[in-house]
Amino acid sequence: MEEGKRLIITVLGHDRVGIIAGISSILAEANINILDINQTILQGFFAMVMVVDSSQSRLDIGELRRRLHEKGRELGLEITVQHEDIFKFMHRI
Amino acid sequence: MSTRFSIEEILETVSMLNVENLDIRTITMGINIMECRDSDGDKTGRKIYDKITHYAKNLVKVGEEIEKEYGIRIVNKRVAVSPVALVGEGLGREDFLRIGQYLDKAAEEIGVNFLGGFSALVHKGFTRGDLALIDAIPETLALTERVCASVNVGTTRSGINMDAVYQMGKTIKETAHLTRDRDGIGCAKLVVFCNAVEDNPFMAGAFHGTGEPECTINIGISGPGVVLNVVRKHPDADLGTLANIIKNTAFKITRMGELVGRVASRKLNVPFGIVDLSLAPTPALGDSVANILEAMGLEKVGSHGSTAALAMLNDAVKKGGAMASSYVGGLSGAFIPVSEDAGMIEAAREGALTIDKLEAMTSVCSVGLDMIAVPGDTPFYTIAAIIADEAAIGMINRKTTAVRIIPAPGKKAGEWVEFGGLLGRAPVMPVNPHSAENFINRKGRIPAPIQALNN
């Protein structure tokens, strides 16, 4: 897989039915492959981190972010989309 | 395949970016304009305009691309040019006014909010070009929106040019007068330096120094909110432990600056200059250096202990940041601008923070007395004396110091000046009423200090 095309999507909020379905359908429509999903409950909040491969994406990252934010509003969740390099630079030398 | 980062690491970064106001404060493109000299101000200005709009035409676009691609806010995209006094040597005041207008037009054309470099380096004496440029500063700052001016009046190696200090006292008064309908905002775009640096990306004092390449990208990071949060999480840590925690945080913040610098440099095909490790506050809630010092245990910034707390903070930021970037430069330290920092504003309003304490604090941090409003009737020699004090701190301590002071026209101590945006608002602070007139009127040069016998 092409380096530098991996995105990290984080989802924060109250747990409810349909979070993963709602988000993964947007990703599937955009032809973005989910590489890894990790979820946990932090201080009572639902926290999910997804690593995705956007190298074959039909959407540019701005549009993807917009659609996920919209979905986040609908489900009452905070969703962020960030390039993997940020985490590489901050947490790995 | 498993995630290579823990959830905690990922959420820490996301929280820095989304809750704690971590952002890139500025991408500043430095551009050499020395070759743009022509026979008069109009022709020279036009050449400068052409060069800036050519070199920096994609600066804002690339900045916005990086913001989108990486999800990092880049607050400002800016341009710094070679000191205009050098380019315009031999030209007159009117020519410099024309050049100033072309700079403003260029900044507007490429979409940057500030452009620095209407500058002169006069630490040992004036050339005729320097004098003409300084003469043109007040009107230029009044007639333009985006041009920033700076004058270097001293260095550790050459001492302090007290003729220039005298002159800048008058220039600041004149600038305030010409922008009196807007609380003297011209003075917010004018910095008087000692030991000015050549690669500072922060306004209003940025210029592209003579040792710099043709074109370069310098990055200014921010992140007082992130440091504040981490200090608040450790209320009982001893100061050595706290210094370590701040170092770790500064490292992470700076890594983001390094990433953005590398990407911007590649996309613009311009060499990467430096990352400036400064903690630059904004008026936004929680994005305050003052609040960090208070979280360290001071009731209000300005209390006794403020200088020590700031010294530790500043040093820890440098130590952490220096490890994170290949090239560190610029001013690199914590900024304590009064009008741009909600905690500083509050402390000044309550009288906890005085100019005298601020001056002491500038001896251990970058960069100096920054964005301070004083009464409109403050005489020029008092402003000059404030500059001289600050320059002396820089000269003796071998560090950069600066004065950006606004004698607010028609305002008295306790009243407010409002500049809006990043420049913020500030209470007018009282100055010492006793006169330094005879000292300032002596003029001449303060000789360079001895570099041994350090006590």
Coordinates of C-alpha atoms in Angstrom, one line a residue:
Chain A
M1 CA 0.0 0.0 0.0
E2 CA 1.1 3.5 -0.8
E3 CA 2.7 5.3 2.1
G4 CA 1.2 8.6 3.2
K5 CA -2.3 7.7 2.2
R6 CA -3.3 6.3 5.5
L7 CA -5.8 8.4 7.5
I8 CA -6.7 8.1 11.1
I9 CA -10.4 8.7 12.0
T10 CA -11.4 9.2 15.6
V11 CA -14.9 9.1 16.9
L12 CA -15.8 10.3 20.4
G13 CA -19.2 10.4 22.1
H14 CA -21.9 8.4 23.7
D15 CA -22.2 4.8 22.6
R16 CA -25.3 3.9 20.5
V17 CA -26.5 1.6 17.8
G18 CA -25.2 2.2 14.3
I19 CA -22.0 4.2 14.8
I20 CA -19.7 1.8 13.0
A21 CA -22.4 1.1 10.3
G22 CA -22.9 4.8 9.7
I23 CA -19.3 5.6 9.3
S24 CA -18.2 2.5 7.4
S25 CA -21.0 3.1 4.8
I26 CA -19.5 6.5 4.1
L27 CA -16.1 5.0 3.8
A28 CA -17.3 2.2 1.5
E29 CA -19.1 4.6 -0.8
A30 CA -15.8 6.5 -1.1
N31 CA -13.9 3.3 -1.8
I32 CA -11.8 3.7 1.3
N33 CA -10.6 0.5 2.9
I34 CA -10.7 0.1 6.7
L35 CA -7.4 -1.4 7.9
D36 CA -8.0 -1.5 11.6
I37 CA -10.6 -0.5 14.2
N38 CA -10.0 -0.1 17.8
Q39 CA -12.6 0.9 20.4
T40 CA -12.7 1.5 24.1
I41 CA -14.7 3.3 26.8
L42 CA -12.8 6.2 28.2
Q43 CA -14.2 7.9 31.3
G44 CA -17.7 6.8 30.3
F45 CA -17.2 8.0 26.7
F46 CA -17.2 5.8 23.6
A47 CA -13.9 6.2 21.8
M48 CA -13.1 4.6 18.4
V49 CA -10.0 4.9 16.3
M50 CA -10.0 3.7 12.7
V51 CA -7.0 3.4 10.4
V52 CA -8.0 3.6 6.8
D53 CA -6.3 3.5 3.4
S54 CA -7.4 6.3 1.2
S55 CA -5.2 5.6 -1.8
Q56 CA -8.1 4.5 -4.0
S57 CA -10.5 7.1 -2.5
R58 CA -13.1 8.7 -4.7
L59 CA -13.3 11.7 -2.4
D60 CA -10.6 14.2 -1.5
I61 CA -9.9 14.5 2.2
G62 CA -11.8 17.8 2.6
E63 CA -15.0 16.3 1.2
L64 CA -14.5 13.1 3.3
R65 CA -14.1 15.2 6.4
R66 CA -17.2 17.2 5.6
R67 CA -19.4 14.1 5.1
L68 CA -18.1 12.4 8.3
H69 CA -18.7 15.7 10.3
E70 CA -22.2 15.7 9.0
K71 CA -22.7 12.1 10.0
G72 CA -21.1 12.9 13.4
R73 CA -23.7 15.7 13.9
E74 CA -26.5 13.3 13.0
L75 CA -25.3 10.7 15.6
G76 CA -24.2 13.2 18.2
L77 CA -20.5 12.3 17.9
E78 CA -17.2 14.2 17.5
I79 CA -15.4 12.8 14.4
T80 CA -12.0 13.9 13.3
V81 CA -10.0 12.9 10.2
Q82 CA -6.2 13.3 10.3
H83 CA -3.3 12.3 8.2
E84 CA -1.2 9.5 9.7
D85 CA 2.0 11.5 9.4
I86 CA 0.9 13.7 12.2
F87 CA 0.9 10.8 14.6
K88 CA 4.1 9.4 13.2
F89 CA 5.9 12.7 13.8
M90 CA 4.5 13.3 17.2
H91 CA 4.8 9.8 18.7
R92 CA 7.6 8.0 16.8
I93 CA 11.1 9.2 16.1
Chain B
M1 CA -2.7 -5.4 10.9
S2 CA -2.7 -3.6 14.1
T3 CA -2.7 0.1 14.8
R4 CA 0.8 1.4 15.3
F5 CA -0.3 3.9 17.8
S6 CA -2.1 3.4 21.0
I7 CA -5.5 4.9 21.4
E8 CA -4.1 7.1 24.2
E9 CA -1.5 8.5 21.8
I10 CA -4.1 9.2 19.1
L11 CA -6.5 10.8 21.4
E12 CA -3.8 12.9 23.0
T13 CA -2.9 14.4 19.6
V14 CA -6.6 14.8 18.6
S15 CA -7.3 16.6 21.8
M16 CA -4.2 18.9 21.3
L17 CA -5.5 19.9 17.9
N18 CA -9.2 20.2 18.6
V19 CA -9.5 21.2 22.2
E20 CA -6.2 22.8 23.2
N21 CA -5.8 25.2 20.2
L22 CA -2.6 23.6 18.9
D23 CA -1.9 25.1 15.6
I24 CA 0.8 26.3 13.3
R25 CA 1.0 30.0 14.0
T26 CA 2.6 31.0 10.8
I27 CA 4.3 29.8 7.6
T28 CA 6.5 32.7 6.7
M29 CA 8.2 32.9 3.3
G30 CA 11.4 34.9 3.4
I31 CA 12.3 36.5 0.0
N32 CA 15.5 38.3 -1.0
I33 CA 14.6 41.5 -2.8
M34 CA 18.1 43.0 -2.9
E35 CA 18.2 42.8 -6.7
C36 CA 15.0 44.9 -7.1
R37 CA 16.8 48.2 -6.8
D38 CA 16.1 50.7 -9.6
S39 CA 16.5 54.4 -10.1
D40 CA 13.5 55.6 -8.0
G41 CA 11.0 54.4 -5.5
D42 CA 8.3 53.7 -8.0
K43 CA 10.4 51.5 -10.3
T44 CA 12.0 49.7 -7.3
G45 CA 8.6 49.2 -5.7
R46 CA 7.2 47.7 -8.9
K47 CA 10.1 45.3 -9.2
I48 CA 9.7 44.2 -5.6
Y49 CA 6.0 43.8 -6.2
D50 CA 6.6 41.6 -9.2
K51 CA 9.1 39.4 -7.3
I52 CA 6.9 38.9 -4.2
T53 CA 3.8 38.1 -6.2
H54 CA 5.8 35.7 -8.3
Y55 CA 7.6 33.9 -5.5
A56 CA 4.7 33.8 -3.1
K57 CA 1.9 33.3 -5.5
N58 CA 1.1 29.8 -4.2
L59 CA 2.0 30.4 -0.5
V60 CA -1.6 30.8 0.7
K61 CA -2.9 28.0 -1.6
V62 CA -0.3 25.6 -0.4
G63 CA -0.9 26.5 3.2
E64 CA -4.6 25.8 2.8
E65 CA -3.8 22.5 1.1
I66 CA -1.7 21.4 4.0
E67 CA -4.4 22.5 6.4
K68 CA -6.9 20.4 4.5
E69 CA -4.7 17.4 4.0
Y70 CA -3.4 17.1 7.5
G71 CA -6.2 18.6 9.5
I72 CA -3.9 21.1 11.2
R73 CA -4.9 24.8 11.4
I74 CA -2.3 27.2 10.0
V75 CA -3.3 30.5 11.3
N76 CA -1.2 32.9 9.2
K77 CA 0.7 32.8 5.9
R78 CA 3.1 35.6 5.7
V79 CA 6.0 37.1 3.8
A80 CA 9.3 38.7 5.1
V81 CA 11.6 40.6 2.7
S82 CA 15.2 41.9 2.9
P83 CA 15.5 45.0 5.0
V84 CA 14.0 47.7 2.7
A85 CA 16.6 50.3 3.9
L86 CA 19.3 48.3 2.3
V87 CA 17.5 47.9 -1.0
G88 CA 16.6 51.5 -1.1
E89 CA 20.0 52.9 0.0
G90 CA 20.4 56.4 -1.6
L91 CA 16.7 56.9 -2.2
G92 CA 14.7 59.5 -0.4
R93 CA 11.7 59.5 2.0
E94 CA 9.1 59.8 -0.8
D95 CA 10.7 56.8 -2.6
F96 CA 10.4 54.7 0.6
L97 CA 6.8 55.7 0.9
R98 CA 6.2 54.4 -2.7
I99 CA 8.0 51.2 -1.9
G100 CA 5.8 50.7 1.2
Q101 CA 2.7 51.1 -0.9
Y102 CA 3.9 48.5 -3.4
L103 CA 4.7 46.1 -0.5
D104 CA 1.1 46.5 0.8
K105 CA -0.3 45.9 -2.6
A106 CA 1.8 42.8 -3.0
A107 CA 0.7 41.4 0.4
E108 CA -2.9 42.0 -0.6
E109 CA -2.5 40.4 -4.0
I110 CA -1.1 37.2 -2.6
G111 CA -3.5 37.2 0.3
V112 CA -1.2 37.5 3.4
N113 CA -2.3 39.5 6.4
F114 CA 1.2 40.9 7.2
L115 CA 4.4 41.5 5.3
G116 CA 7.5 42.3 7.3
G117 CA 10.8 43.9 6.2
F118 CA 10.2 47.6 6.1
S119 CA 13.3 47.6 8.3
A120 CA 16.6 49.2 9.0
L121 CA 19.6 47.9 11.0
V122 CA 21.2 50.8 12.7
H123 CA 22.8 49.4 15.8
K124 CA 26.1 51.2 15.1
G125 CA 24.9 54.2 13.2
F126 CA 22.6 55.4 10.4
T127 CA 23.3 55.5 6.7
R128 CA 21.3 58.0 4.6
G129 CA 19.0 55.2 3.4
D130 CA 18.3 54.2 7.1
L131 CA 17.4 57.7 8.0
A132 CA 15.1 58.1 5.0
L133 CA 13.4 54.8 5.7
I134 CA 12.9 55.6 9.4
D135 CA 11.5 59.0 8.4
A136 CA 9.0 57.2 6.2
I137 CA 7.9 54.7 8.8
P138 CA 5.0 56.7 10.5
E139 CA 3.3 57.6 7.2
T140 CA 3.9 54.1 5.7
L141 CA 2.3 52.4 8.8
A142 CA -0.6 54.9 8.6
L143 CA -1.2 54.5 4.9
T144 CA -0.8 50.8 4.6
E145 CA -2.7 47.9 6.2
R146 CA -0.3 45.0 6.1
V147 CA 3.3 46.3 6.1
C148 CA 5.3 45.8 9.3
A149 CA 8.4 47.8 10.2
S150 CA 11.3 47.1 12.5
V151 CA 14.5 48.8 13.4
N152 CA 17.5 47.2 15.2
V153 CA 19.0 49.7 17.5
G154 CA 21.6 47.6 19.4
T155 CA 23.6 44.4 19.5
T156 CA 25.8 42.7 22.0
R157 CA 28.8 43.2 19.7
S158 CA 28.3 46.8 18.9
G159 CA 26.4 48.3 21.8
I160 CA 23.3 50.5 21.6
N161 CA 22.9 53.4 19.2
M162 CA 21.3 56.0 21.4
D163 CA 20.7 58.3 18.5
A164 CA 18.5 55.6 17.1
V165 CA 16.8 55.1 20.4
Y166 CA 16.0 58.8 20.6
Q167 CA 14.8 58.8 17.0
M168 CA 12.5 55.7 17.6
G169 CA 10.9 57.4 20.6
K170 CA 9.9 60.2 18.2
T171 CA 8.9 57.8 15.4
I172 CA 6.6 55.8 17.7
K173 CA 4.9 59.0 18.9
E174 CA 4.5 60.2 15.3
T175 CA 3.1 56.8 14.2
A176 CA 0.6 56.8 17.1
H177 CA -0.5 60.3 16.1
L178 CA -1.0 59.5 12.4
T179 CA -3.2 56.5 13.4
R180 CA -4.9 58.3 16.3
D181 CA -8.3 57.5 14.9
R182 CA -7.6 53.7 15.4
D183 CA -6.1 53.8 18.9
G184 CA -2.6 54.2 17.4
I185 CA -2.7 50.8 15.6
G186 CA 0.4 51.8 13.5
C187 CA 2.5 51.2 16.5
A188 CA 1.3 47.6 16.7
K189 CA 3.2 47.1 13.4
L190 CA 6.5 48.6 14.5
V191 CA 9.1 46.7 16.5
V192 CA 12.4 48.2 17.9
F193 CA 14.9 45.4 18.4
C194 CA 18.2 44.7 20.1
N195 CA 20.0 41.7 18.6
A196 CA 17.4 41.2 15.9
V197 CA 17.4 37.7 14.3
E198 CA 17.5 37.2 10.5
D199 CA 15.1 34.3 10.3
N200 CA 12.2 35.2 12.7
P201 CA 8.9 34.1 11.2
F202 CA 6.8 36.1 13.6
M203 CA 5.3 39.5 12.9
A204 CA 5.7 42.4 13.3
G205 CA 9.5 41.9 13.6
A206 CA 10.1 39.5 10.7
F207 CA 12.6 40.4 7.9
H208 CA 14.7 38.3 5.6
G209 CA 18.3 38.8 6.8
T210 CA 21.3 39.3 4.7
G211 CA 22.7 35.9 5.5
E212 CA 19.6 34.2 4.3
P213 CA 19.2 32.4 0.9
E214 CA 17.2 33.6 -2.1
C215 CA 14.0 32.2 -0.6
T216 CA 13.2 30.2 2.4
I217 CA 10.3 28.8 4.5
N218 CA 10.2 29.4 8.3
I219 CA 7.6 28.0 10.6
G220 CA 6.3 29.5 13.8
I221 CA 4.5 27.0 16.1
S222 CA 2.1 27.7 18.8
G223 CA 0.5 25.7 21.6
P224 CA 0.3 27.5 25.0
G225 CA -3.1 25.7 25.4
V226 CA -1.4 22.3 25.2
V227 CA 1.3 23.2 27.7
L228 CA -1.3 24.8 30.0
N229 CA -3.4 21.6 30.0
V230 CA -0.4 19.4 30.8
V231 CA 0.7 21.7 33.7
R232 CA -2.9 21.7 35.1
K233 CA -2.9 17.9 35.1
H234 CA 0.1 17.8 37.4
P235 CA -0.7 20.2 40.3
D236 CA 1.5 18.4 42.7
A237 CA 4.6 17.7 40.6
D238 CA 7.8 19.3 41.9
L239 CA 9.4 21.8 39.5
G240 CA 12.1 19.4 38.1
T241 CA 9.4 16.9 37.2
L242 CA 7.2 19.6 35.8
A243 CA 10.1 20.8 33.6
N244 CA 10.4 17.3 32.2
I245 CA 6.7 17.1 31.5
I246 CA 6.8 20.5 29.6
K247 CA 9.8 19.3 27.7
N248 CA 8.0 16.2 26.5
T249 CA 5.0 18.3 25.4
A250 CA 7.2 20.9 23.7
F251 CA 8.8 18.1 21.7
K252 CA 5.4 16.9 20.4
I253 CA 4.3 20.4 19.5
T254 CA 7.5 21.1 17.7
R255 CA 7.3 17.9 15.7
M256 CA 4.2 19.2 14.1
G257 CA 6.0 22.3 13.1
E258 CA 8.7 20.2 11.6
L259 CA 6.2 18.1 9.7
V260 CA 4.5 21.2 8.3
G261 CA 7.8 22.9 7.4
R262 CA 9.0 19.8 5.5
V263 CA 5.7 19.5 3.6
A264 CA 5.5 23.2 2.8
S265 CA 9.1 23.3 1.6
R266 CA 8.5 20.3 -0.7
K267 CA 5.2 21.6 -2.1
L268 CA 6.6 25.1 -2.7
N269 CA 10.0 23.9 -3.8
V270 CA 11.7 26.3 -1.5
P271 CA 14.3 25.3 1.1
F272 CA 13.1 24.8 4.7
G273 CA 14.7 27.4 7.0
I274 CA 13.9 26.9 10.6
V275 CA 11.2 26.1 13.2
D276 CA 10.8 28.9 15.7
L277 CA 10.1 27.2 19.1
S278 CA 8.0 30.0 20.5
L279 CA 4.9 29.6 22.6
A280 CA 2.8 32.3 21.0
P281 CA -0.4 33.1 22.7
T282 CA -3.6 34.4 21.1
P283 CA -6.5 36.2 22.8
A284 CA -8.5 32.9 22.6
L285 CA -9.5 31.5 26.0
G286 CA -7.0 28.9 27.2
D287 CA -4.3 29.9 24.7
S288 CA -2.4 32.0 27.2
V289 CA 1.2 31.9 28.4
A290 CA 0.1 33.9 31.5
N291 CA -2.3 31.1 32.4
I292 CA 0.5 28.5 32.3
L293 CA 2.5 30.6 34.8
E294 CA -0.6 30.7 37.0
A295 CA -1.2 27.0 36.6
M296 CA 2.4 26.6 37.9
G297 CA 1.3 28.1 41.1
L298 CA 1.1 31.9 40.8
E299 CA -2.1 33.6 41.9
K300 CA -1.7 36.1 39.1
V301 CA 1.0 36.6 36.5
G302 CA 3.1 39.6 37.6
S303 CA 3.4 38.4 41.2
H304 CA 6.8 37.7 42.8
G305 CA 7.9 34.4 41.3
S306 CA 6.8 35.2 37.8
T307 CA 10.3 35.6 36.5
A308 CA 11.4 32.3 37.9
A309 CA 8.4 30.5 36.6
L310 CA 8.8 32.0 33.1
A311 CA 12.5 31.2 33.1
M312 CA 11.8 27.5 33.7
L313 CA 9.0 27.4 31.2
N314 CA 11.0 29.1 28.5
D315 CA 14.0 26.8 29.0
A316 CA 11.9 23.6 29.1
V317 CA 10.2 24.6 25.8
K318 CA 13.6 25.2 24.2
K319 CA 15.1 21.9 25.4
G320 CA 12.1 19.8 24.2
G321 CA 11.8 21.7 21.0
A322 CA 15.5 21.6 20.1
M323 CA 15.3 17.8 20.0
A324 CA 12.3 17.8 17.8
S325 CA 13.5 19.8 14.8
S326 CA 16.4 19.6 12.5
Y327 CA 16.8 23.4 12.4
V328 CA 15.8 25.6 15.2
G329 CA 16.0 29.4 14.9
G330 CA 14.0 32.6 15.0
L331 CA 13.1 34.0 18.4
S332 CA 12.4 30.6 20.1
G333 CA 10.9 31.3 23.5
A334 CA 7.7 32.1 25.3
F335 CA 6.1 35.3 24.1
I336 CA 4.4 37.6 26.6
P337 CA 2.5 40.1 24.5
V338 CA 0.0 41.9 26.7
S339 CA -2.8 42.6 24.3
E340 CA -2.7 39.2 22.6
D341 CA -2.9 37.1 25.8
A342 CA -6.1 36.8 27.8
G343 CA -4.3 36.1 31.0
M344 CA -1.9 39.0 30.6
I345 CA -4.8 41.3 29.8
E346 CA -6.5 40.2 33.0
A347 CA -3.4 40.6 35.2
A348 CA -2.7 44.1 33.7
R349 CA -6.3 45.1 34.3
E350 CA -6.2 44.1 37.9
G351 CA -2.8 45.9 38.4
A352 CA -1.1 42.6 39.2
L353 CA 1.2 43.0 36.2
T354 CA 3.2 46.2 35.8
I355 CA 5.6 47.4 33.1
D356 CA 8.4 47.0 35.6
K357 CA 7.6 43.3 36.2
L358 CA 7.2 42.7 32.5
E359 CA 10.6 44.2 31.9
A360 CA 12.1 41.8 34.5
M361 CA 10.4 38.9 32.8
T362 CA 11.8 39.8 29.4
S363 CA 15.3 39.2 30.7
V364 CA 14.5 35.4 30.8
C365 CA 12.3 34.9 27.7
S366 CA 11.7 36.1 24.3
V367 CA 11.1 38.6 23.2
G368 CA 10.4 41.8 25.0
L369 CA 7.9 44.5 26.0
D370 CA 5.3 43.4 23.4
M371 CA 2.0 45.0 22.6
I372 CA 1.9 47.3 25.6
A373 CA -0.4 50.3 25.6
V374 CA 0.7 53.3 27.6
P375 CA -1.0 56.7 28.1
G376 CA -1.2 58.9 25.0
D377 CA 0.6 61.8 26.7
T378 CA 3.7 59.7 27.5
P379 CA 6.6 61.9 26.2
F380 CA 8.9 60.6 23.5
Y381 CA 11.8 60.5 25.8
T382 CA 10.0 58.1 28.2
I383 CA 9.3 55.8 25.3
A384 CA 12.9 56.1 24.2
A385 CA 14.0 55.3 27.8
I386 CA 11.8 52.2 27.8
I387 CA 13.5 51.1 24.6
A388 CA 16.9 51.8 26.0
D389 CA 16.2 49.7 29.1
E390 CA 14.9 46.8 27.0
A391 CA 17.9 47.0 24.6
A392 CA 20.3 47.0 27.5
I393 CA 18.7 43.7 28.8
G394 CA 19.2 42.2 25.3
M395 CA 22.7 43.6 24.9
I396 CA 24.0 42.4 28.3
N397 CA 22.3 39.0 28.2
R398 CA 23.2 38.3 24.5
K399 CA 19.6 37.7 23.6
T400 CA 17.0 39.3 21.4
T401 CA 14.8 41.9 23.0
A402 CA 12.2 44.1 21.4
V403 CA 9.8 46.9 22.2
R404 CA 6.4 47.1 20.6
I405 CA 4.6 49.9 22.5
I406 CA 1.5 51.9 21.8
P407 CA 1.2 55.4 23.3
A408 CA -2.6 55.3 22.9
P409 CA -3.7 58.7 21.6
G410 CA -6.0 60.5 24.0
K411 CA -6.1 57.6 26.4
K412 CA -5.2 57.6 30.1
A413 CA -4.1 54.7 32.3
G414 CA -6.9 52.3 33.0
E415 CA -8.7 53.0 29.7
W416 CA -8.7 50.4 26.9
V417 CA -7.3 50.1 23.4
E418 CA -9.0 47.8 20.9
F419 CA -7.2 46.5 17.8
G420 CA -9.3 43.5 17.1
G421 CA -8.3 40.1 15.7
L422 CA -4.9 38.7 16.7
L423 CA -3.7 42.0 17.9
G424 CA -6.4 41.9 20.6
R425 CA -7.2 44.6 23.2
A426 CA -5.3 45.9 26.2
P427 CA -5.7 48.2 29.2
V428 CA -3.5 51.3 29.1
M429 CA -0.7 50.8 31.7
P430 CA 0.8 53.6 33.7
V431 CA 4.5 54.5 33.2
N432 CA 6.9 55.8 35.7
P433 CA 6.2 59.6 35.9
H434 CA 9.8 60.6 36.6
S435 CA 11.7 62.0 33.6
A436 CA 14.7 60.4 31.7
E437 CA 14.7 63.4 29.3
N438 CA 18.3 64.5 30.0
F439 CA 19.6 61.0 29.7
I440 CA 17.9 60.4 26.4
N441 CA 18.9 63.9 25.1
R442 CA 22.6 63.0 25.5
K443 CA 22.3 60.6 22.5
G444 CA 25.6 59.0 21.3
R445 CA 26.4 55.3 21.6
I446 CA 26.4 53.0 24.6
P447 CA 29.6 51.0 24.0
A448 CA 29.6 47.3 23.5
P449 CA 29.7 45.4 26.8
I450 CA 32.7 43.4 28.0
Q451 CA 32.1 39.7 27.4
A452 CA 33.9 38.3 30.4
L453 CA 33.7 39.0 34.1
N454 CA 30.1 37.9 34.0
N455 CA 28.3 39.0 37.1

